[in-house]
Amino acid sequence: MNTLEIKGDWAITREKLQRRWALLTDDDLQYVEGQYEELIARIQKRTGETRATVDAIIRDSASGCGCN
């Protein structure tokens, strides 16, 4: 997934991630183009999930919004 794919409908993807992990704040889910790894690290830190799990959930959330 590239940054353009995430950036396109990030608001929709962010909503899906907040429904999945209610404890995530808007600050946790602040996405800056080119900072995908940092986003994953923030989510990992708050949720305790593995990097692979977080990456897969972000990709799944983005794929359902027409971003890919």
PDB file of N, CA and C in Angstrom:
ATOM      1  N   MET A   1       0.855  -1.166   0.000  1.00  0.00           N
ATOM      2  CA  MET A   1       0.000   0.000   0.000  1.00  0.00           C
ATOM      3  C   MET A   1       0.897   1.224   0.000  1.00  0.00           C
ATOM      4  N   ASN A   2       0.596   2.169  -0.868  1.00  0.00           N
ATOM      5  CA  ASN A   2       1.417   3.376  -0.865  1.00  0.00           C
ATOM      6  C   ASN A   2       0.668   4.505  -0.168  1.00  0.00           C
ATOM      7  N   THR A   3       1.383   5.609   0.014  1.00  0.00           N
ATOM      8  CA  THR A   3       0.799   6.706   0.775  1.00  0.00           C
ATOM      9  C   THR A   3      -0.407   7.316   0.082  1.00  0.00           C
ATOM     10  N   LEU A   4      -0.443   7.309  -1.235  1.00  0.00           N
ATOM     11  CA  LEU A   4      -1.591   7.860  -1.939  1.00  0.00           C
ATOM     12  C   LEU A   4      -2.844   7.044  -1.667  1.00  0.00           C
ATOM     13  N   GLU A   5      -2.681   5.734  -1.546  1.00  0.00           N
ATOM     14  CA  GLU A   5      -3.822   4.870  -1.280  1.00  0.00           C
ATOM     15  C   GLU A   5      -4.419   5.157   0.092  1.00  0.00           C
ATOM     16  N   ILE A   6      -3.580   5.413   1.053  1.00  0.00           N
ATOM     17  CA  ILE A   6      -4.075   5.719   2.396  1.00  0.00           C
ATOM     18  C   ILE A   6      -4.629   7.132   2.440  1.00  0.00           C
ATOM     19  N   LYS A   7      -3.913   8.064   1.852  1.00  0.00           N
ATOM     20  CA  LYS A   7      -4.280   9.467   1.941  1.00  0.00           C
ATOM     21  C   LYS A   7      -5.661   9.738   1.343  1.00  0.00           C
ATOM     22  N   GLY A   8      -6.018   9.043   0.291  1.00  0.00           N
ATOM     23  CA  GLY A   8      -7.260   9.293  -0.425  1.00  0.00           C
ATOM     24  C   GLY A   8      -8.485   9.331   0.461  1.00  0.00           C
ATOM     25  N   ASP A   9      -8.735   8.317   1.217  1.00  0.00           N
ATOM     26  CA  ASP A   9      -9.920   8.238   2.070  1.00  0.00           C
ATOM     27  C   ASP A   9      -9.517   7.957   3.513  1.00  0.00           C
ATOM     28  N   TRP A  10      -8.535   8.673   3.985  1.00  0.00           N
ATOM     29  CA  TRP A  10      -8.017   8.402   5.320  1.00  0.00           C
ATOM     30  C   TRP A  10      -9.082   8.614   6.388  1.00  0.00           C
ATOM     31  N   ALA A  11      -9.974   9.557   6.207  1.00  0.00           N
ATOM     32  CA  ALA A  11     -11.016   9.807   7.209  1.00  0.00           C
ATOM     33  C   ALA A  11     -11.884   8.564   7.403  1.00  0.00           C
ATOM     34  N   ILE A  12     -12.214   7.881   6.319  1.00  0.00           N
ATOM     35  CA  ILE A  12     -13.026   6.661   6.402  1.00  0.00           C
ATOM     36  C   ILE A  12     -12.230   5.549   7.076  1.00  0.00           C
ATOM     37  N   THR A  13     -10.984   5.396   6.668  1.00  0.00           N
ATOM     38  CA  THR A  13     -10.127   4.362   7.259  1.00  0.00           C
ATOM     39  C   THR A  13      -9.938   4.618   8.748  1.00  0.00           C
ATOM     40  N   ARG A  14      -9.718   5.881   9.114  1.00  0.00           N
ATOM     41  CA  ARG A  14      -9.527   6.238  10.531  1.00  0.00           C
ATOM     42  C   ARG A  14     -10.754   5.861  11.352  1.00  0.00           C
ATOM     43  N   GLU A  15     -11.951   6.131  10.819  1.00  0.00           N
ATOM     44  CA  GLU A  15     -13.185   5.755  11.521  1.00  0.00           C
ATOM     45  C   GLU A  15     -13.248   4.258  11.770  1.00  0.00           C
ATOM     46  N   LYS A  16     -12.912   3.481  10.761  1.00  0.00           N
ATOM     47  CA  LYS A  16     -12.938   2.025  10.899  1.00  0.00           C
ATOM     48  C   LYS A  16     -11.949   1.564  11.949  1.00  0.00           C
ATOM     49  N   LEU A  17     -10.764   2.173  11.987  1.00  0.00           N
ATOM     50  CA  LEU A  17      -9.760   1.798  12.977  1.00  0.00           C
ATOM     51  C   LEU A  17     -10.218   2.183  14.388  1.00  0.00           C
ATOM     52  N   GLN A  18     -10.881   3.315  14.530  1.00  0.00           N
ATOM     53  CA  GLN A  18     -11.375   3.717  15.850  1.00  0.00           C
ATOM     54  C   GLN A  18     -12.506   2.816  16.319  1.00  0.00           C
ATOM     55  N   ARG A  19     -13.297   2.294  15.397  1.00  0.00           N
ATOM     56  CA  ARG A  19     -14.323   1.324  15.789  1.00  0.00           C
ATOM     57  C   ARG A  19     -13.672   0.023  16.234  1.00  0.00           C
ATOM     58  N   ARG A  20     -12.603  -0.363  15.573  1.00  0.00           N
ATOM     59  CA  ARG A  20     -11.892  -1.603  15.913  1.00  0.00           C
ATOM     60  C   ARG A  20     -11.205  -1.477  17.276  1.00  0.00           C
ATOM     61  N   TRP A  21     -10.520  -0.349  17.474  1.00  0.00           N
ATOM     62  CA  TRP A  21      -9.787  -0.097  18.717  1.00  0.00           C
ATOM     63  C   TRP A  21     -10.295   1.207  19.306  1.00  0.00           C
ATOM     64  N   ALA A  22     -11.296   1.134  20.127  1.00  0.00           N
ATOM     65  CA  ALA A  22     -11.937   2.332  20.691  1.00  0.00           C
ATOM     66  C   ALA A  22     -10.971   3.190  21.502  1.00  0.00           C
ATOM     67  N   LEU A  23      -9.903   2.612  22.014  1.00  0.00           N
ATOM     68  CA  LEU A  23      -8.978   3.371  22.846  1.00  0.00           C
ATOM     69  C   LEU A  23      -8.061   4.294  22.048  1.00  0.00           C
ATOM     70  N   LEU A  24      -8.056   4.192  20.717  1.00  0.00           N
ATOM     71  CA  LEU A  24      -7.205   5.063  19.908  1.00  0.00           C
ATOM     72  C   LEU A  24      -7.797   6.464  19.829  1.00  0.00           C
ATOM     73  N   THR A  25      -6.935   7.447  19.981  1.00  0.00           N
ATOM     74  CA  THR A  25      -7.357   8.844  19.904  1.00  0.00           C
ATOM     75  C   THR A  25      -7.097   9.386  18.497  1.00  0.00           C
ATOM     76  N   ASP A  26      -7.609  10.572  18.227  1.00  0.00           N
ATOM     77  CA  ASP A  26      -7.323  11.224  16.946  1.00  0.00           C
ATOM     78  C   ASP A  26      -5.826  11.445  16.781  1.00  0.00           C
ATOM     79  N   ASP A  27      -5.136  11.768  17.871  1.00  0.00           N
ATOM     80  CA  ASP A  27      -3.679  11.951  17.807  1.00  0.00           C
ATOM     81  C   ASP A  27      -2.976  10.652  17.429  1.00  0.00           C
ATOM     82  N   ASP A  28      -3.442   9.530  17.972  1.00  0.00           N
ATOM     83  CA  ASP A  28      -2.850   8.233  17.640  1.00  0.00           C
ATOM     84  C   ASP A  28      -2.987   7.944  16.150  1.00  0.00           C
ATOM     85  N   LEU A  29      -4.090   8.385  15.574  1.00  0.00           N
ATOM     86  CA  LEU A  29      -4.394   8.064  14.186  1.00  0.00           C
ATOM     87  C   LEU A  29      -4.081   9.197  13.224  1.00  0.00           C
ATOM     88  N   GLN A  30      -3.297  10.147  13.666  1.00  0.00           N
ATOM     89  CA  GLN A  30      -2.905  11.235  12.781  1.00  0.00           C
ATOM     90  C   GLN A  30      -1.922  10.679  11.760  1.00  0.00           C
ATOM     91  N   TYR A  31      -2.305  10.747  10.492  1.00  0.00           N
ATOM     92  CA  TYR A  31      -1.470  10.207   9.431  1.00  0.00           C
ATOM     93  C   TYR A  31      -0.830  11.341   8.651  1.00  0.00           C
ATOM     94  N   VAL A  32       0.481  11.285   8.554  1.00  0.00           N
ATOM     95  CA  VAL A  32       1.228  12.242   7.759  1.00  0.00           C
ATOM     96  C   VAL A  32       1.847  11.458   6.614  1.00  0.00           C
ATOM     97  N   GLU A  33       1.675  11.960   5.405  1.00  0.00           N
ATOM     98  CA  GLU A  33       2.197  11.261   4.229  1.00  0.00           C
ATOM     99  C   GLU A  33       3.660  10.887   4.429  1.00  0.00           C
ATOM    100  N   GLY A  34       3.976   9.638   4.124  1.00  0.00           N
ATOM    101  CA  GLY A  34       5.338   9.143   4.259  1.00  0.00           C
ATOM    102  C   GLY A  34       5.670   8.635   5.652  1.00  0.00           C
ATOM    103  N   GLN A  35       4.717   8.681   6.572  1.00  0.00           N
ATOM    104  CA  GLN A  35       4.962   8.273   7.960  1.00  0.00           C
ATOM    105  C   GLN A  35       4.168   7.022   8.340  1.00  0.00           C
ATOM    106  N   TYR A  36       3.996   6.124   7.393  1.00  0.00           N
ATOM    107  CA  TYR A  36       3.211   4.914   7.625  1.00  0.00           C
ATOM    108  C   TYR A  36       3.788   4.076   8.763  1.00  0.00           C
ATOM    109  N   GLU A  37       5.095   3.907   8.792  1.00  0.00           N
ATOM    110  CA  GLU A  37       5.725   3.096   9.847  1.00  0.00           C
ATOM    111  C   GLU A  37       5.505   3.717  11.222  1.00  0.00           C
ATOM    112  N   GLU A  38       5.539   5.034  11.291  1.00  0.00           N
ATOM    113  CA  GLU A  38       5.285   5.721  12.566  1.00  0.00           C
ATOM    114  C   GLU A  38       3.842   5.498  13.015  1.00  0.00           C
ATOM    115  N   LEU A  39       2.912   5.547  12.073  1.00  0.00           N
ATOM    116  CA  LEU A  39       1.505   5.281  12.379  1.00  0.00           C
ATOM    117  C   LEU A  39       1.342   3.878  12.954  1.00  0.00           C
ATOM    118  N   ILE A  40       1.955   2.902  12.315  1.00  0.00           N
ATOM    119  CA  ILE A  40       1.879   1.522  12.802  1.00  0.00           C
ATOM    120  C   ILE A  40       2.454   1.429  14.209  1.00  0.00           C
ATOM    121  N   ALA A  41       3.586   2.071  14.438  1.00  0.00           N
ATOM    122  CA  ALA A  41       4.224   2.023  15.761  1.00  0.00           C
ATOM    123  C   ALA A  41       3.328   2.629  16.841  1.00  0.00           C
ATOM    124  N   ARG A  42       2.663   3.750  16.530  1.00  0.00           N
ATOM    125  CA  ARG A  42       1.758   4.374  17.519  1.00  0.00           C
ATOM    126  C   ARG A  42       0.600   3.450  17.854  1.00  0.00           C
ATOM    127  N   ILE A  43       0.027   2.831  16.827  1.00  0.00           N
ATOM    128  CA  ILE A  43      -1.098   1.929  17.067  1.00  0.00           C
ATOM    129  C   ILE A  43      -0.631   0.708  17.850  1.00  0.00           C
ATOM    130  N   GLN A  44       0.516   0.163  17.497  1.00  0.00           N
ATOM    131  CA  GLN A  44       1.076  -0.980  18.227  1.00  0.00           C
ATOM    132  C   GLN A  44       1.250  -0.662  19.708  1.00  0.00           C
ATOM    133  N   LYS A  45       1.805   0.493  19.976  1.00  0.00           N
ATOM    134  CA  LYS A  45       2.080   0.888  21.360  1.00  0.00           C
ATOM    135  C   LYS A  45       0.791   0.966  22.175  1.00  0.00           C
ATOM    136  N   ARG A  46      -0.266   1.523  21.589  1.00  0.00           N
ATOM    137  CA  ARG A  46      -1.532   1.684  22.313  1.00  0.00           C
ATOM    138  C   ARG A  46      -2.324   0.392  22.435  1.00  0.00           C
ATOM    139  N   THR A  47      -2.231  -0.490  21.431  1.00  0.00           N
ATOM    140  CA  THR A  47      -3.082  -1.677  21.412  1.00  0.00           C
ATOM    141  C   THR A  47      -2.381  -2.948  21.862  1.00  0.00           C
ATOM    142  N   GLY A  48      -1.056  -2.979  21.764  1.00  0.00           N
ATOM    143  CA  GLY A  48      -0.326  -4.196  22.107  1.00  0.00           C
ATOM    144  C   GLY A  48      -0.343  -5.241  21.000  1.00  0.00           C
ATOM    145  N   GLU A  49      -0.890  -4.887  19.850  1.00  0.00           N
ATOM    146  CA  GLU A  49      -0.937  -5.810  18.705  1.00  0.00           C
ATOM    147  C   GLU A  49       0.431  -5.878  18.039  1.00  0.00           C
ATOM    148  N   THR A  50       0.650  -6.927  17.266  1.00  0.00           N
ATOM    149  CA  THR A  50       1.904  -7.053  16.525  1.00  0.00           C
ATOM    150  C   THR A  50       1.889  -6.115  15.324  1.00  0.00           C
ATOM    151  N   ARG A  51       3.066  -5.841  14.791  1.00  0.00           N
ATOM    152  CA  ARG A  51       3.176  -4.982  13.621  1.00  0.00           C
ATOM    153  C   ARG A  51       2.400  -5.572  12.451  1.00  0.00           C
ATOM    154  N   ALA A  52       2.529  -6.871  12.244  1.00  0.00           N
ATOM    155  CA  ALA A  52       1.846  -7.538  11.135  1.00  0.00           C
ATOM    156  C   ALA A  52       0.328  -7.419  11.266  1.00  0.00           C
ATOM    157  N   THR A  53      -0.178  -7.561  12.476  1.00  0.00           N
ATOM    158  CA  THR A  53      -1.619  -7.456  12.705  1.00  0.00           C
ATOM    159  C   THR A  53      -2.109  -6.045  12.416  1.00  0.00           C
ATOM    160  N   VAL A  54      -1.397  -5.050  12.931  1.00  0.00           N
ATOM    161  CA  VAL A  54      -1.792  -3.658  12.711  1.00  0.00           C
ATOM    162  C   VAL A  54      -1.760  -3.332  11.226  1.00  0.00           C
ATOM    163  N   ASP A  55      -0.702  -3.740  10.546  1.00  0.00           N
ATOM    164  CA  ASP A  55      -0.578  -3.490   9.108  1.00  0.00           C
ATOM    165  C   ASP A  55      -1.738  -4.134   8.346  1.00  0.00           C
ATOM    166  N   ALA A  56      -2.053  -5.370   8.678  1.00  0.00           N
ATOM    167  CA  ALA A  56      -3.141  -6.082   7.998  1.00  0.00           C
ATOM    168  C   ALA A  56      -4.483  -5.398   8.239  1.00  0.00           C
ATOM    169  N   ILE A  57      -4.727  -4.949   9.448  1.00  0.00           N
ATOM    170  CA  ILE A  57      -6.005  -4.297   9.763  1.00  0.00           C
ATOM    171  C   ILE A  57      -6.113  -2.953   9.053  1.00  0.00           C
ATOM    172  N   ILE A  58      -5.017  -2.205   8.984  1.00  0.00           N
ATOM    173  CA  ILE A  58      -5.041  -0.935   8.246  1.00  0.00           C
ATOM    174  C   ILE A  58      -5.335  -1.206   6.775  1.00  0.00           C
ATOM    175  N   ARG A  59      -4.656  -2.197   6.207  1.00  0.00           N
ATOM    176  CA  ARG A  59      -4.882  -2.534   4.785  1.00  0.00           C
ATOM    177  C   ARG A  59      -6.334  -2.977   4.546  1.00  0.00           C
ATOM    178  N   ASP A  60      -6.842  -3.802   5.428  1.00  0.00           N
ATOM    179  CA  ASP A  60      -8.235  -4.266   5.290  1.00  0.00           C
ATOM    180  C   ASP A  60      -9.209  -3.094   5.411  1.00  0.00           C
ATOM    181  N   SER A  61      -8.948  -2.196   6.348  1.00  0.00           N
ATOM    182  CA  SER A  61      -9.820  -1.042   6.543  1.00  0.00           C
ATOM    183  C   SER A  61      -9.787  -0.123   5.330  1.00  0.00           C
ATOM    184  N   ALA A  62      -8.603   0.060   4.766  1.00  0.00           N
ATOM    185  CA  ALA A  62      -8.470   0.922   3.597  1.00  0.00           C
ATOM    186  C   ALA A  62      -9.072   0.279   2.350  1.00  0.00           C
ATOM    187  N   SER A  63      -8.985  -1.042   2.244  1.00  0.00           N
ATOM    188  CA  SER A  63      -9.495  -1.714   1.041  1.00  0.00           C
ATOM    189  C   SER A  63     -11.008  -1.630   0.961  1.00  0.00           C
ATOM    190  N   GLY A  64     -11.670  -1.518   2.079  1.00  0.00           N
ATOM    191  CA  GLY A  64     -13.124  -1.431   2.080  1.00  0.00           C
ATOM    192  C   GLY A  64     -13.667  -0.056   1.745  1.00  0.00           C
ATOM    193  N   CYS A  65     -12.774   0.938   1.621  1.00  0.00           N
ATOM    194  CA  CYS A  65     -13.253   2.295   1.355  1.00  0.00           C
ATOM    195  C   CYS A  65     -12.984   2.739  -0.074  1.00  0.00           C
ATOM    196  N   GLY A  66     -12.449   1.848  -0.901  1.00  0.00           N
ATOM    197  CA  GLY A  66     -12.153   2.215  -2.274  1.00  0.00           C
ATOM    198  C   GLY A  66     -10.832   2.912  -2.437  1.00  0.00           C
ATOM    199  N   CYS A  67      -9.971   2.813  -1.419  1.00  0.00           N
ATOM    200  CA  CYS A  67      -8.675   3.476  -1.462  1.00  0.00           C
ATOM    201  C   CYS A  67      -7.687   2.751  -2.349  1.00  0.00           C
ATOM    202  N   ASN A  68      -7.845   1.455  -2.528  1.00  0.00           N
ATOM    203  CA  ASN A  68      -6.883   0.670  -3.301  1.00  0.00           C
ATOM    204  C   ASN A  68      -7.344   0.542  -4.728  1.00  0.00           C
TER     205      ASN A  68
END
